Amino acid sequence: MSWRDYDCLNIPLKSSVQMKNKYSITSDILSFQLCRRQYGFFGVRGYQPAHVVQYWYGTILHQVLDKLHMHYQGLLDESTVERIPTDEEVEIYFNAVDDSLRARGIRAINSSLRKTAINVLKIFNALEGPKLYPNVIDTECDLQSDQGNYILHGVVDLLKEISMAKYTKDYDKVEIWDYKGTKFPDLSIKYGQEKLDRYVFQMLVYAELYKLKNGKYPLKGKLYFMNELFGNSNANETPPEAVYVVEFRDRDINEKINSALNLFSNTVTEIESNLKYDRWDPPEQQPDKETCDICDLRWNCSALTKKYPMRYP
Amino acid sequence: MDINELIGIVKNIQGYDLDSQQEKVVKHGKGPLWVVAGPGSGKTEVLVLRTLKLVFVDNLLPSSIIITTFTEKAANNLFERILNYTNLIFKEYPELESKIDVHGLKIGTLHSLCNDIMLENKNQAYENYKLLDELEQYLFIFEHSDLANERSSKYCPLFEKFEYLFSGFDPVTNTFRWNKERLPNKWRRTNASIKLFNRMVENLIDLEKLKDAEEPYDLVICAYNDYVTKLEEHRRCDFAHLQKKFLEFLDTPLGLRFLNGDGTETHPGVKYVLVDEYQDTNPIQEEIYLKLSKGTHNLCVVGDDDQALYRFRGGTVDCMVTFKQACVNTFGIKPDDVTVIFLNTNYRSHPDIVYYYDDYIKSFPSMRLEGARVEYKPPLDPKGKISGDYPSVAYITGKTINETAENFAIFVEDLIKNEIIEKPSQCALLMRSVRESARNAGPFAEALRNRGISVYNPRSKNFLEHEETAGILGAFISIIDPDLSALESVGPPNIKNMVHFWINEYKEIADKYPDLSNYVNKSVESISKIPLDNWIKVNILDIFYHILAHEPFNEWRDDVEKTYRLGQLSKIFETYASVPYPGFPGSDRGELRTGKTEDGTISFGWRKTFYYALIGLLVSAGLDDPEIEILTPPDHLPIMTVHQSKGLEFPFVFVYGLKQKPRLDDSILLEDAFLNFRKKPPLVNFTPEERAEQDLIRFYYVAYSRAQYALIHLVPKVHLSSGFFGFIGKKIIDFKEKAKELGA
């Protein structure tokens, strides 16, 4: 007996089913737009960065803000329900989060950054807390949508109810918030404008994701630049640079959102064509300095016009 | 939508009806549901449809449904299928699209769900914990755990009691047994600690009961408490404790809000729990599932006791076999309130293969003992599309393993040449160990490659021997330990040999690439100028990336295979860097410092620990290549362990290794050692010998049931004797009668 015993068989190859990939607006789309090579190495091929930059600041802001909301809702301790945290309480929450981050090796680069973070949080709490906390609908909302060949994914920092707004049949009385642990971008330089454009793009995609889940668009998107609060002389008023509002109740909203979605899906197409051959060549144009400065591939990258000098231990 | 509409839609899409048993599962209403699903019975499809029924017919909020699977891959697959059906349903019912968001379904492995749910619900007791993977847990225990580090004879009674964990070949003394003068080595103690601690958590051991037990269980508690204290101090959590934390979370106010809901859509509570591959559940997982559904009793488990494979992860088949009793005990209901459905129609394999493995499992007396299998299990009923009069169960033999391998390769080549199959990926070779050594996968892989057939074997454990991994490690060590003085102080020859191999690889490369050797030499020079006891301005990953920037690594980092290994190595470096120093939470081992006494070198202690902890582990455990492909590349023939093949199917399945005897391995002995200390006493009792035998029988059952068209054993002539467990009823006569010999 041999293979001839099986001559009656002719077994076709089963075509493999391509599974849909999930693309997140920040960690995939925006990262890829910044630099496809960096994205390919650190987002796809599993390379680990040598230094986790800015991680502490963003994390502590988000986590303490979360605690402040929970404090107001009485979720951490029932007795604090409907009470705005005091400065001392902000500090207690801050220290608890900082301790836990430190135990994991995530810490402020220096003590002044730590002071900045505490101050920013205290100012935010006093300034925005009374209006914000009672109206928080949800925090860190995971939104997803099936776009046919891929799944679109985003996490909205916060949903706030605008109770005073008039009822409209096309919009939910809701604001979507995104906290940025930075100052408002400097629009006098090209990169600053690009940065703001990316943030707006992000909000437009969130608005669409929100609508797909809830049936209507939210009224507004708010980008909150937390570092504008620091050094603010008038503690009773939100500095104008701290908040950038994206109005979704806008005649051209459909057009704007469509173009954001097109950008999203074009980027996905680009990512997938790179994925297919697993090729992540350096971009033709050099990315902005901020992107390259933190990149571990910078010691030898053909996208650079000026090389980084090799460092020795 | 009513249920018949849903079933109609499915029929339109699939082109066939559900069988009556499958339909019962989909239609089942409330209360515990126990689905005993044989191989190839369409259980995943049934889980998909049952989920759709809950969402579209019962109108449950998707976010109130939990579905767990055994791997992330299986979870993605399941969700994909749900999504595809959902889109087709929306085409017929467009008004549902804005009302139903299936993305809300909680689908994943139990581990990933525990993690996500605790983060989502802001469980304060899990905030900012670093979840340790296997490698991280190893390194953490190696450095921190008292049981791995204590130098006195304090733990000798524990070593004695758990002898099977602590004895083993010691390359330094060349012996197997430890003694009071020479305690078990640190690697062995680390591995033993992992097994001991994980098992205590996974099997829900009651520490109170242990306290009252005789010596050395007091030492077990002492070692365990020390480990837990250190985990907490450094805010680390291993996979076993992740589940423990989740169980505890369910009793907190936030946990109760998650479990019972608060009337809002954001927190709808848990209404239904569906579990796939339930046969590999361990007691703490069983407890989680029962707790999640205690209020609703809506727990549906699907699995096949005959396919249980994961005792070494704390799995006990008993959870599957005794599901009914567990529901009765926990929910306080009557046995009849638990609905049992058998999916025994097999759609996968040629009927003769189905009869073969069905007969096989029933042919052993140990499988007929009460509690070994789910009671009243009906025989499998083949109703697949594959038929034909050809030897669907056969064997290939040869005088030696090499000749057998040769005959196997010729056979595969013929199958392709004669267009019986299109691609090598339509075959799979399954075996216990896929290491490419002479007694395992080596001869088979070589025979295939000699005939131009590529092999896909990501778990071959030779990760560290490729030119790019060896070369970069060699370059790295040439920088941090240029005169190898720290290496010379290391005892075990296997570490030394491996490091010398890497250094030689690096030197060969460096000869051809002067820029690289220039960088390495300049780095050594630079370190030599740094004063005593000073920080060095780059960390170990910085050094890694600087090496990577030089040829040939620069080119290799864009090579499709090499780049994934280099990426994996960066992950290993990152992991090592993240292990804190004992007593210094938050410290970073990736930062380098010069020595306190010796000029111009990296701290001797750092280098020595690097060799002992990291390299020692890599060398002794062996590392697998990263598994890049979700599916085998079509031009490759996969060589896999039976565990890897779980859930898969192949037209031609080749199985090597019939000459196995049941082994009383440590997972069985450990289970036995803690049997009397569980929070819930086990409902089934077998001797370790019986469990070992049953496990081996199930192991082959899984292998055999992967085959669609042909199941072919690879048996060297010397193995063709009675008494081993890959054969029906251990009898060679029965085997030869059922399986036909294939000539070359």
PDB file of C-alpha atoms in Angstrom, chain B residues 165-330:
ATOM      1  CA  LEU B 165       9.530  19.481  41.838  1.00  0.00           C
ATOM      2  CA  PHE B 166      12.948  20.005  43.353  1.00  0.00           C
ATOM      3  CA  SER B 167      15.019  17.059  42.149  1.00  0.00           C
ATOM      4  CA  GLY B 168      16.387  17.014  38.689  1.00  0.00           C
ATOM      5  CA  PHE B 169      19.576  17.153  36.819  1.00  0.00           C
ATOM      6  CA  ASP B 170      21.998  19.732  38.147  1.00  0.00           C
ATOM      7  CA  PRO B 171      24.645  20.565  35.565  1.00  0.00           C
ATOM      8  CA  VAL B 172      27.058  21.784  38.252  1.00  0.00           C
ATOM      9  CA  THR B 173      27.097  18.679  40.430  1.00  0.00           C
ATOM     10  CA  ASN B 174      26.193  16.303  37.640  1.00  0.00           C
ATOM     11  CA  THR B 175      23.640  14.668  39.912  1.00  0.00           C
ATOM     12  CA  PHE B 176      19.910  14.548  40.213  1.00  0.00           C
ATOM     13  CA  ARG B 177      19.380  14.705  43.940  1.00  0.00           C
ATOM     14  CA  TRP B 178      19.914  17.663  46.246  1.00  0.00           C
ATOM     15  CA  ASN B 179      21.140  17.344  49.840  1.00  0.00           C
ATOM     16  CA  LYS B 180      21.409  19.591  52.877  1.00  0.00           C
ATOM     17  CA  GLU B 181      24.876  20.740  51.923  1.00  0.00           C
ATOM     18  CA  ARG B 182      23.869  21.414  48.402  1.00  0.00           C
ATOM     19  CA  LEU B 183      20.273  22.582  48.170  1.00  0.00           C
ATOM     20  CA  PRO B 184      18.305  22.420  44.914  1.00  0.00           C
ATOM     21  CA  ASN B 185      19.622  25.052  42.528  1.00  0.00           C
ATOM     22  CA  LYS B 186      17.891  28.387  42.120  1.00  0.00           C
ATOM     23  CA  TRP B 187      16.482  27.670  38.652  1.00  0.00           C
ATOM     24  CA  ARG B 188      14.843  24.513  39.872  1.00  0.00           C
ATOM     25  CA  ARG B 189      13.529  26.268  42.961  1.00  0.00           C
ATOM     26  CA  THR B 190      12.154  29.041  40.807  1.00  0.00           C
ATOM     27  CA  ASN B 191      10.373  26.648  38.494  1.00  0.00           C
ATOM     28  CA  ALA B 192       9.059  24.692  41.454  1.00  0.00           C
ATOM     29  CA  SER B 193       7.820  27.865  43.160  1.00  0.00           C
ATOM     30  CA  ILE B 194       5.902  28.897  40.037  1.00  0.00           C
ATOM     31  CA  LYS B 195       4.174  25.537  39.874  1.00  0.00           C
ATOM     32  CA  LEU B 196       3.455  25.475  43.589  1.00  0.00           C
ATOM     33  CA  PHE B 197       2.101  29.015  43.905  1.00  0.00           C
ATOM     34  CA  ASN B 198       0.059  28.923  40.695  1.00  0.00           C
ATOM     35  CA  ARG B 199      -1.457  25.621  41.684  1.00  0.00           C
ATOM     36  CA  MET B 200      -2.422  26.831  45.137  1.00  0.00           C
ATOM     37  CA  VAL B 201      -4.384  29.684  43.616  1.00  0.00           C
ATOM     38  CA  GLU B 202      -5.811  27.793  40.651  1.00  0.00           C
ATOM     39  CA  ASN B 203      -7.015  24.896  42.767  1.00  0.00           C
ATOM     40  CA  LEU B 204      -8.538  27.247  45.358  1.00  0.00           C
ATOM     41  CA  ILE B 205      -6.497  26.005  48.243  1.00  0.00           C
ATOM     42  CA  ASP B 206      -7.824  26.975  51.648  1.00  0.00           C
ATOM     43  CA  LEU B 207      -4.917  28.427  53.596  1.00  0.00           C
ATOM     44  CA  GLU B 208      -6.798  27.858  56.850  1.00  0.00           C
ATOM     45  CA  LYS B 209      -6.943  24.144  56.134  1.00  0.00           C
ATOM     46  CA  LEU B 210      -3.248  24.149  55.251  1.00  0.00           C
ATOM     47  CA  LYS B 211      -2.414  25.782  58.572  1.00  0.00           C
ATOM     48  CA  ASP B 212      -3.808  22.814  60.435  1.00  0.00           C
ATOM     49  CA  ALA B 213      -1.959  20.306  58.288  1.00  0.00           C
ATOM     50  CA  GLU B 214       1.209  18.543  59.294  1.00  0.00           C
ATOM     51  CA  GLU B 215       4.688  19.705  58.341  1.00  0.00           C
ATOM     52  CA  PRO B 216       5.797  20.911  55.802  1.00  0.00           C
ATOM     53  CA  TYR B 217       2.553  22.645  54.832  1.00  0.00           C
ATOM     54  CA  ASP B 218       3.385  25.416  57.294  1.00  0.00           C
ATOM     55  CA  LEU B 219       6.439  26.081  55.132  1.00  0.00           C
ATOM     56  CA  VAL B 220       4.256  26.137  52.042  1.00  0.00           C
ATOM     57  CA  ILE B 221       2.124  28.863  53.625  1.00  0.00           C
ATOM     58  CA  CYS B 222       5.207  30.747  54.680  1.00  0.00           C
ATOM     59  CA  ALA B 223       6.703  30.643  51.160  1.00  0.00           C
ATOM     60  CA  TYR B 224       3.399  31.539  49.556  1.00  0.00           C
ATOM     61  CA  ASN B 225       2.712  34.471  51.878  1.00  0.00           C
ATOM     62  CA  ASP B 226       6.187  35.789  51.241  1.00  0.00           C
ATOM     63  CA  TYR B 227       5.535  35.667  47.486  1.00  0.00           C
ATOM     64  CA  VAL B 228       2.174  37.433  47.773  1.00  0.00           C
ATOM     65  CA  THR B 229       3.623  40.125  50.018  1.00  0.00           C
ATOM     66  CA  LYS B 230       6.341  40.834  47.465  1.00  0.00           C
ATOM     67  CA  LEU B 231       3.889  40.875  44.586  1.00  0.00           C
ATOM     68  CA  GLU B 232       1.886  43.505  46.445  1.00  0.00           C
ATOM     69  CA  GLU B 233       4.929  45.503  47.469  1.00  0.00           C
ATOM     70  CA  HIS B 234       5.975  45.800  43.832  1.00  0.00           C
ATOM     71  CA  ARG B 235       2.429  46.005  42.464  1.00  0.00           C
ATOM     72  CA  ARG B 236       2.758  42.903  40.367  1.00  0.00           C
ATOM     73  CA  CYS B 237       0.058  40.378  39.592  1.00  0.00           C
ATOM     74  CA  ASP B 238       0.499  36.987  37.939  1.00  0.00           C
ATOM     75  CA  PHE B 239      -2.160  35.269  35.862  1.00  0.00           C
ATOM     76  CA  ALA B 240      -3.349  33.047  38.692  1.00  0.00           C
ATOM     77  CA  HIS B 241      -3.734  35.970  41.102  1.00  0.00           C
ATOM     78  CA  LEU B 242      -5.485  37.966  38.399  1.00  0.00           C
ATOM     79  CA  GLN B 243      -8.343  35.490  38.760  1.00  0.00           C
ATOM     80  CA  LYS B 244      -8.165  35.599  42.528  1.00  0.00           C
ATOM     81  CA  LYS B 245      -8.372  39.378  42.486  1.00  0.00           C
ATOM     82  CA  PHE B 246     -11.337  39.176  40.152  1.00  0.00           C
ATOM     83  CA  LEU B 247     -13.147  36.787  42.455  1.00  0.00           C
ATOM     84  CA  GLU B 248     -12.545  39.198  45.339  1.00  0.00           C
ATOM     85  CA  PHE B 249     -13.615  42.142  43.192  1.00  0.00           C
ATOM     86  CA  LEU B 250     -17.030  40.522  42.672  1.00  0.00           C
ATOM     87  CA  ASP B 251     -17.703  40.992  46.405  1.00  0.00           C
ATOM     88  CA  THR B 252     -16.913  44.726  46.423  1.00  0.00           C
ATOM     89  CA  PRO B 253     -19.531  47.452  45.830  1.00  0.00           C
ATOM     90  CA  LEU B 254     -18.142  48.126  42.340  1.00  0.00           C
ATOM     91  CA  GLY B 255     -18.060  44.393  41.664  1.00  0.00           C
ATOM     92  CA  LEU B 256     -21.656  43.996  42.777  1.00  0.00           C
ATOM     93  CA  ARG B 257     -22.673  46.876  40.515  1.00  0.00           C
ATOM     94  CA  PHE B 258     -20.968  45.053  37.646  1.00  0.00           C
ATOM     95  CA  LEU B 259     -22.616  41.754  38.575  1.00  0.00           C
ATOM     96  CA  ASN B 260     -26.135  42.920  39.334  1.00  0.00           C
ATOM     97  CA  GLY B 261     -26.317  46.143  37.349  1.00  0.00           C
ATOM     98  CA  ASP B 262     -27.676  49.481  38.482  1.00  0.00           C
ATOM     99  CA  GLY B 263     -30.558  49.832  36.053  1.00  0.00           C
ATOM    100  CA  THR B 264     -28.559  51.855  33.515  1.00  0.00           C
ATOM    101  CA  GLU B 265     -27.327  50.692  30.137  1.00  0.00           C
ATOM    102  CA  THR B 266     -23.775  51.420  31.226  1.00  0.00           C
ATOM    103  CA  HIS B 267     -24.026  48.834  33.996  1.00  0.00           C
ATOM    104  CA  PRO B 268     -26.599  46.282  32.851  1.00  0.00           C
ATOM    105  CA  GLY B 269     -25.269  43.486  35.069  1.00  0.00           C
ATOM    106  CA  VAL B 270     -24.323  39.993  33.944  1.00  0.00           C
ATOM    107  CA  LYS B 271     -27.315  38.196  32.472  1.00  0.00           C
ATOM    108  CA  TYR B 272     -25.785  35.237  30.637  1.00  0.00           C
ATOM    109  CA  VAL B 273     -22.440  33.475  30.802  1.00  0.00           C
ATOM    110  CA  LEU B 274     -21.263  31.149  28.018  1.00  0.00           C
ATOM    111  CA  VAL B 275     -18.053  29.155  28.353  1.00  0.00           C
ATOM    112  CA  ASP B 276     -16.255  27.317  25.583  1.00  0.00           C
ATOM    113  CA  GLU B 277     -13.671  24.513  26.159  1.00  0.00           C
ATOM    114  CA  TYR B 278     -14.989  23.966  29.652  1.00  0.00           C
ATOM    115  CA  GLN B 279     -13.044  20.704  30.026  1.00  0.00           C
ATOM    116  CA  ASP B 280      -9.863  22.701  30.647  1.00  0.00           C
ATOM    117  CA  THR B 281     -11.346  24.842  33.395  1.00  0.00           C
ATOM    118  CA  ASN B 282      -9.615  24.876  36.763  1.00  0.00           C
ATOM    119  CA  PRO B 283     -11.337  25.193  40.155  1.00  0.00           C
ATOM    120  CA  ILE B 284     -10.839  28.955  40.570  1.00  0.00           C
ATOM    121  CA  GLN B 285     -12.279  29.516  37.113  1.00  0.00           C
ATOM    122  CA  GLU B 286     -15.195  27.243  37.922  1.00  0.00           C
ATOM    123  CA  GLU B 287     -15.784  29.345  41.018  1.00  0.00           C
ATOM    124  CA  ILE B 288     -15.733  32.539  38.947  1.00  0.00           C
ATOM    125  CA  TYR B 289     -18.257  31.168  36.455  1.00  0.00           C
ATOM    126  CA  LEU B 290     -20.566  29.943  39.192  1.00  0.00           C
ATOM    127  CA  LYS B 291     -20.326  33.277  40.971  1.00  0.00           C
ATOM    128  CA  LEU B 292     -20.997  35.268  37.805  1.00  0.00           C
ATOM    129  CA  SER B 293     -24.190  33.318  37.271  1.00  0.00           C
ATOM    130  CA  LYS B 294     -25.280  32.758  40.832  1.00  0.00           C
ATOM    131  CA  GLY B 295     -28.064  35.309  40.566  1.00  0.00           C
ATOM    132  CA  THR B 296     -29.381  34.183  37.187  1.00  0.00           C
ATOM    133  CA  HIS B 297     -28.325  30.507  36.900  1.00  0.00           C
ATOM    134  CA  ASN B 298     -27.822  31.320  33.215  1.00  0.00           C
ATOM    135  CA  LEU B 299     -24.565  29.492  32.784  1.00  0.00           C
ATOM    136  CA  CYS B 300     -23.944  27.563  29.585  1.00  0.00           C
ATOM    137  CA  VAL B 301     -20.803  25.453  29.383  1.00  0.00           C
ATOM    138  CA  VAL B 302     -19.611  23.717  26.244  1.00  0.00           C
ATOM    139  CA  GLY B 303     -16.792  21.208  26.092  1.00  0.00           C
ATOM    140  CA  ASP B 304     -15.636  17.646  25.709  1.00  0.00           C
ATOM    141  CA  ASP B 305     -14.226  15.860  28.730  1.00  0.00           C
ATOM    142  CA  ASP B 306     -12.388  13.481  26.376  1.00  0.00           C
ATOM    143  CA  GLN B 307     -10.374  16.388  25.001  1.00  0.00           C
ATOM    144  CA  ALA B 308      -9.036  17.817  28.279  1.00  0.00           C
ATOM    145  CA  LEU B 309      -5.346  18.693  27.926  1.00  0.00           C
ATOM    146  CA  TYR B 310      -4.410  21.301  30.463  1.00  0.00           C
ATOM    147  CA  ARG B 311      -3.844  19.712  33.847  1.00  0.00           C
ATOM    148  CA  PHE B 312      -0.468  21.454  33.972  1.00  0.00           C
ATOM    149  CA  ARG B 313      -2.320  24.762  34.084  1.00  0.00           C
ATOM    150  CA  GLY B 314      -4.430  23.579  36.946  1.00  0.00           C
ATOM    151  CA  GLY B 315      -7.231  22.306  34.733  1.00  0.00           C
ATOM    152  CA  THR B 316      -9.159  19.349  36.088  1.00  0.00           C
ATOM    153  CA  VAL B 317     -11.522  17.484  33.808  1.00  0.00           C
ATOM    154  CA  ASP B 318     -13.694  17.109  36.888  1.00  0.00           C
ATOM    155  CA  CYS B 319     -15.220  20.571  36.390  1.00  0.00           C
ATOM    156  CA  MET B 320     -16.711  19.329  33.114  1.00  0.00           C
ATOM    157  CA  VAL B 321     -17.658  15.883  34.346  1.00  0.00           C
ATOM    158  CA  THR B 322     -19.353  17.147  37.499  1.00  0.00           C
ATOM    159  CA  PHE B 323     -20.956  20.319  36.151  1.00  0.00           C
ATOM    160  CA  LYS B 324     -24.451  19.196  37.072  1.00  0.00           C
ATOM    161  CA  GLN B 325     -23.511  18.487  40.662  1.00  0.00           C
ATOM    162  CA  ALA B 326     -21.669  21.815  40.949  1.00  0.00           C
ATOM    163  CA  CYS B 327     -24.819  23.662  39.819  1.00  0.00           C
ATOM    164  CA  VAL B 328     -26.940  21.716  42.248  1.00  0.00           C
ATOM    165  CA  ASN B 329     -24.564  22.506  45.115  1.00  0.00           C
ATOM    166  CA  THR B 330     -24.058  26.166  44.296  1.00  0.00           C
TER     167      THR B 330
END
